[in-house]
Amino acid sequence: MADQPTPTPVTGNPTLSTTSNPNTGAANPPNGPQDEGMNWTNLFCLFIALAIFIASICLFIYMIWVGLFLHLQHPQFGINKVTITNLSISSYSQISGDWEVEFIFRNPNTKVNLYYDQTEVDVSYMSDSIAQTILPPFMQNTKNETTIRATFTSLMMYVHDGYSIKDERSHGSITFNLRMMVRVQARVRWAGTWVLTVDCSKLKIAVSSGRNGGSGTLVGGSKKCTAFNAIGNEIDGI
């Protein structure tokens, strides 16, 4: 009998068919869903960090606002003295005279300087305006009281109630009203500009007659003025 060939022994692991597990196909690249999830996680962390940073900035600004703005006080106003010379009231109820008024401006703030951009002054008898002037701009330091002296003239201004002003003068005094429109800036960039109406009504002026015209002075010493903000709310005076 002829010798049969000896089978060659098989070594190593047999190769598995790619079709033995139909679920192992390469439809998606390896680890694709995990990479996408990690990107979303990184974006979310970045968003949280940005939100925390913005919140910190807002908190810092709020602390500054609380520390300064809430303690920022309006200026205060008054009149120290009033002098009138060459006072004349005609038979046609026209009034003229030279005025000298000493104003008081007070900055009550401890940390903020004030800049008075423009101050318009109007003097009236009852509702009739008889003299106006504009004060020069000036800067005022903290916790400071500034005296501003202004001179101006009323030139034969007509008053409707001529009987009243003549009657008052015959009794030795005339009551005038003074009002200021003040535009002032707090020297903090975000604070803006205040427009204040300052009422110094019922200024009783003792008057006398003279050869070269009458004269008058403020009765009772310095006068407190009342200020109102842009919406008409009263603020503290001196």
Short mmCIF file of C-alpha atoms in Angstrom, two decimals:
data_model
loop_
_atom_site.label_atom_id
_atom_site.label_comp_id
_atom_site.label_asym_id
_atom_site.label_seq_id
_atom_site.Cartn_x
_atom_site.Cartn_y
_atom_site.Cartn_z
CA MET A 1 0.00 0.00 0.00
CA ALA A 2 1.27 3.33 -0.88
CA ASP A 3 2.17 5.72 1.94
CA GLN A 4 -0.42 8.57 2.52
CA PRO A 5 0.95 12.11 2.87
CA THR A 6 1.19 13.34 6.44
CA PRO A 7 -1.14 16.37 7.10
CA THR A 8 0.63 19.59 7.83
CA PRO A 9 -0.19 20.76 11.40
CA VAL A 10 -2.11 24.07 11.64
CA THR A 11 -0.44 26.74 13.76
CA GLY A 12 -1.79 30.12 15.09
CA ASN A 13 -5.38 31.28 15.31
CA PRO A 14 -7.66 30.71 12.42
CA THR A 15 -8.76 33.88 10.61
CA LEU A 16 -12.33 34.91 11.43
CA SER A 17 -14.57 35.81 8.59
CA THR A 18 -15.64 39.43 8.40
CA THR A 19 -19.14 38.17 7.95
CA SER A 20 -19.16 36.20 11.20
CA ASN A 21 -20.54 39.27 13.10
CA PRO A 22 -22.65 41.54 10.93
CA ASN A 23 -22.74 44.22 13.68
CA THR A 24 -19.00 44.94 13.49
CA GLY A 25 -19.12 46.84 10.20
CA ALA A 26 -17.33 50.22 10.02
CA ALA A 27 -20.41 52.42 9.39
CA ASN A 28 -19.11 55.11 11.88
CA PRO A 29 -15.49 56.06 12.52
CA PRO A 30 -14.08 54.82 15.83
CA ASN A 31 -15.06 56.90 18.91
CA GLY A 32 -17.02 59.46 16.78
CA PRO A 33 -19.92 59.99 19.25
CA GLN A 34 -17.51 60.34 22.21
CA ASP A 35 -15.53 63.12 20.45
CA GLU A 36 -18.70 65.07 19.68
CA GLY A 37 -19.83 64.80 23.29
CA MET A 38 -16.49 66.06 24.54
CA ASN A 39 -16.75 69.14 22.23
CA TRP A 40 -20.16 70.03 23.65
CA THR A 41 -18.81 69.63 27.18
CA ASN A 42 -15.92 71.98 26.42
CA LEU A 43 -18.26 74.59 24.93
CA PHE A 44 -20.54 74.36 27.96
CA CYS A 45 -17.59 74.87 30.35
CA LEU A 46 -16.43 77.84 28.28
CA PHE A 47 -19.91 79.35 28.44
CA ILE A 48 -20.04 78.93 32.23
CA ALA A 49 -16.61 80.57 32.63
CA LEU A 50 -17.67 83.49 30.41
CA ALA A 51 -20.90 83.92 32.38
CA ILE A 52 -18.97 83.97 35.66
CA PHE A 53 -16.56 86.56 34.26
CA ILE A 54 -19.39 88.84 33.08
CA ALA A 55 -21.18 88.46 36.42
CA SER A 56 -17.97 89.46 38.24
CA ILE A 57 -17.60 92.59 36.11
CA CYS A 58 -21.25 93.52 36.73
CA LEU A 59 -20.81 92.98 40.46
CA PHE A 60 -17.72 95.19 40.47
CA ILE A 61 -19.56 97.99 38.63
CA TYR A 62 -22.52 97.63 40.99
CA MET A 63 -20.27 97.97 44.02
CA ILE A 64 -18.82 101.19 42.59
CA TRP A 65 -22.31 102.46 41.86
CA VAL A 66 -23.47 101.71 45.38
CA GLY A 67 -20.35 103.27 46.89
CA LEU A 68 -20.53 106.49 44.92
CA PHE A 69 -23.81 107.10 43.15
CA LEU A 70 -26.13 106.23 46.02
CA HIS A 71 -24.15 108.59 48.23
CA LEU A 72 -23.91 111.33 45.60
CA GLN A 73 -25.71 114.41 46.89
CA HIS A 74 -27.13 117.39 45.02
CA PRO A 75 -25.55 120.79 45.60
CA GLN A 76 -27.18 123.23 48.01
CA PHE A 77 -27.90 126.91 47.45
CA GLY A 78 -28.52 130.12 49.35
CA ILE A 79 -28.24 133.90 49.17
CA ASN A 80 -25.92 135.68 51.56
CA LYS A 81 -26.87 139.27 50.82
CA VAL A 82 -28.64 141.53 48.32
CA THR A 83 -27.89 145.19 47.69
CA ILE A 84 -29.80 147.50 45.34
CA THR A 85 -28.64 150.96 44.35
CA ASN A 86 -30.14 153.61 42.06
CA LEU A 87 -33.57 152.15 42.69
CA SER A 88 -36.27 154.01 40.81
CA ILE A 89 -39.98 153.33 40.34
CA SER A 90 -41.69 155.61 37.84
CA SER A 91 -45.26 156.80 37.87
CA TYR A 92 -45.84 154.36 34.99
CA SER A 93 -44.84 151.41 37.21
CA GLN A 94 -41.44 150.96 35.61
CA ILE A 95 -38.60 149.85 37.86
CA SER A 96 -34.87 150.21 37.40
CA GLY A 97 -31.87 149.68 39.63
CA ASP A 98 -28.42 148.14 40.02
CA TRP A 99 -28.34 144.77 41.78
CA GLU A 100 -25.53 143.05 43.63
CA VAL A 101 -26.31 139.55 44.88
CA GLU A 102 -23.99 137.26 46.81
CA PHE A 103 -24.87 133.61 46.13
CA ILE A 104 -23.86 130.59 48.21
CA PHE A 105 -23.10 127.28 46.47
CA ARG A 106 -22.33 124.28 48.66
CA ASN A 107 -20.98 120.86 47.64
CA PRO A 108 -21.88 118.39 50.42
CA ASN A 109 -20.10 115.43 48.79
CA THR A 110 -16.93 114.01 50.29
CA LYS A 111 -15.60 112.24 47.16
CA VAL A 112 -16.98 114.04 44.10
CA ASN A 113 -16.18 117.50 42.75
CA LEU A 114 -18.91 119.52 41.04
CA TYR A 115 -18.72 121.65 37.90
CA TYR A 116 -21.32 124.38 37.45
CA ASP A 117 -21.61 124.61 33.70
CA GLN A 118 -24.20 127.38 33.52
CA THR A 119 -26.31 129.31 36.03
CA GLU A 120 -29.07 131.61 34.80
CA VAL A 121 -30.52 134.10 37.30
CA ASP A 122 -33.88 135.82 37.03
CA VAL A 123 -35.28 138.44 39.43
CA SER A 124 -38.97 139.22 39.37
CA TYR A 125 -41.61 141.24 41.14
CA MET A 126 -44.60 138.96 41.52
CA SER A 127 -44.74 137.31 38.08
CA ASP A 128 -42.96 140.10 36.16
CA SER A 129 -39.30 139.53 35.32
CA ILE A 130 -37.26 142.69 35.92
CA ALA A 131 -33.58 141.59 35.69
CA GLN A 132 -31.52 138.67 34.44
CA THR A 133 -27.89 137.59 34.41
CA ILE A 134 -25.72 134.49 33.78
CA LEU A 135 -23.02 133.47 36.26
CA PRO A 136 -19.64 132.29 34.95
CA PRO A 137 -18.87 128.54 35.08
CA PHE A 138 -16.76 127.30 37.97
CA MET A 139 -15.43 124.13 39.61
CA GLN A 140 -16.15 123.28 43.22
CA ASN A 141 -14.14 120.86 45.34
CA THR A 142 -15.57 118.39 47.83
CA LYS A 143 -17.08 119.66 51.10
CA ASN A 144 -16.71 123.21 49.85
CA GLU A 145 -18.83 126.34 50.13
CA THR A 146 -18.31 128.88 47.35
CA THR A 147 -19.53 132.48 47.34
CA ILE A 148 -20.27 133.98 43.94
CA ARG A 149 -20.97 137.71 43.65
CA ALA A 150 -23.01 138.89 40.65
CA THR A 151 -23.93 142.40 39.55
CA PHE A 152 -26.65 143.17 37.04
CA THR A 153 -29.11 145.94 36.16
CA SER A 154 -32.83 146.23 35.64
CA LEU A 155 -33.56 148.93 33.06
CA MET A 156 -37.01 150.44 33.38
CA MET A 157 -38.84 147.12 33.39
CA TYR A 158 -42.59 147.35 33.55
CA VAL A 159 -44.56 145.66 36.37
CA HIS A 160 -48.26 145.02 35.99
CA ASP A 161 -49.23 145.60 39.60
CA GLY A 162 -47.79 149.08 39.97
CA TYR A 163 -50.06 149.92 42.89
CA SER A 164 -48.70 147.04 44.99
CA ILE A 165 -45.02 147.86 44.47
CA LYS A 166 -45.59 151.53 45.26
CA ASP A 167 -47.60 150.61 48.34
CA GLU A 168 -44.85 148.28 49.54
CA ARG A 169 -42.21 150.93 49.00
CA SER A 170 -44.22 153.42 51.01
CA HIS A 171 -44.03 150.97 53.93
CA GLY A 172 -40.24 150.70 53.68
CA SER A 173 -39.68 147.38 51.90
CA ILE A 174 -40.32 145.51 48.63
CA THR A 175 -40.50 141.74 48.25
CA PHE A 176 -38.76 140.33 45.18
CA ASN A 177 -38.43 136.76 43.90
CA LEU A 178 -35.23 135.25 42.56
CA ARG A 179 -34.95 132.03 40.63
CA MET A 180 -31.95 130.21 39.17
CA MET A 181 -31.68 127.55 36.50
CA VAL A 182 -28.50 125.63 37.32
CA ARG A 183 -26.77 123.05 35.13
CA VAL A 184 -24.20 121.14 37.18
CA GLN A 185 -22.05 118.09 36.48
CA ALA A 186 -20.72 115.63 39.02
CA ARG A 187 -17.13 114.91 38.04
CA VAL A 188 -17.85 111.20 37.65
CA ARG A 189 -18.12 110.12 34.03
CA TRP A 190 -21.28 108.05 34.40
CA ALA A 191 -23.15 110.50 36.63
CA GLY A 192 -24.23 112.85 33.83
CA THR A 193 -25.58 116.38 34.26
CA TRP A 194 -28.22 117.71 36.64
CA VAL A 195 -30.53 120.54 35.65
CA LEU A 196 -31.88 122.13 38.81
CA THR A 197 -34.41 124.89 39.41
CA VAL A 198 -33.48 126.92 42.48
CA ASP A 199 -36.20 129.02 44.11
CA CYS A 200 -35.18 131.95 46.31
CA SER A 201 -38.59 133.57 46.64
CA LYS A 202 -39.78 136.25 49.04
CA LEU A 203 -36.60 138.26 49.32
CA LYS A 204 -37.65 141.17 51.50
CA ILE A 205 -35.58 144.20 50.62
CA ALA A 206 -35.58 147.21 52.93
CA VAL A 207 -35.61 150.30 50.68
CA SER A 208 -34.95 153.96 51.23
CA SER A 209 -35.04 157.06 49.07
CA GLY A 210 -32.00 159.18 48.25
CA ARG A 211 -30.99 162.17 46.18
CA ASN A 212 -29.39 159.95 43.55
CA GLY A 213 -31.98 157.18 43.75
CA GLY A 214 -33.13 154.73 46.34
CA SER A 215 -31.20 151.84 47.83
CA GLY A 216 -32.08 148.56 49.41
CA THR A 217 -30.63 145.68 51.43
CA LEU A 218 -31.80 142.16 52.27
CA VAL A 219 -33.75 141.94 55.51
CA GLY A 220 -32.99 139.16 57.98
CA GLY A 221 -29.55 138.06 56.83
CA SER A 222 -28.82 135.09 54.59
CA LYS A 223 -31.65 133.34 52.79
CA LYS A 224 -32.17 129.61 52.27
CA CYS A 225 -33.09 128.55 48.74
CA THR A 226 -35.08 125.50 47.70
CA ALA A 227 -33.91 123.40 44.76
CA PHE A 228 -35.95 121.08 42.56
CA ASN A 229 -34.69 118.39 40.19
CA ALA A 230 -35.77 117.89 36.59
CA ILE A 231 -38.94 116.01 37.54
CA GLY A 232 -39.99 118.61 40.09
CA ASN A 233 -38.97 116.85 43.30
CA GLU A 234 -37.64 119.07 46.06
CA ILE A 235 -34.07 118.51 47.22
CA ASP A 236 -32.38 119.79 50.36
CA GLY A 237 -31.29 123.40 50.63
CA ILE A 238 -28.69 124.95 52.89
#
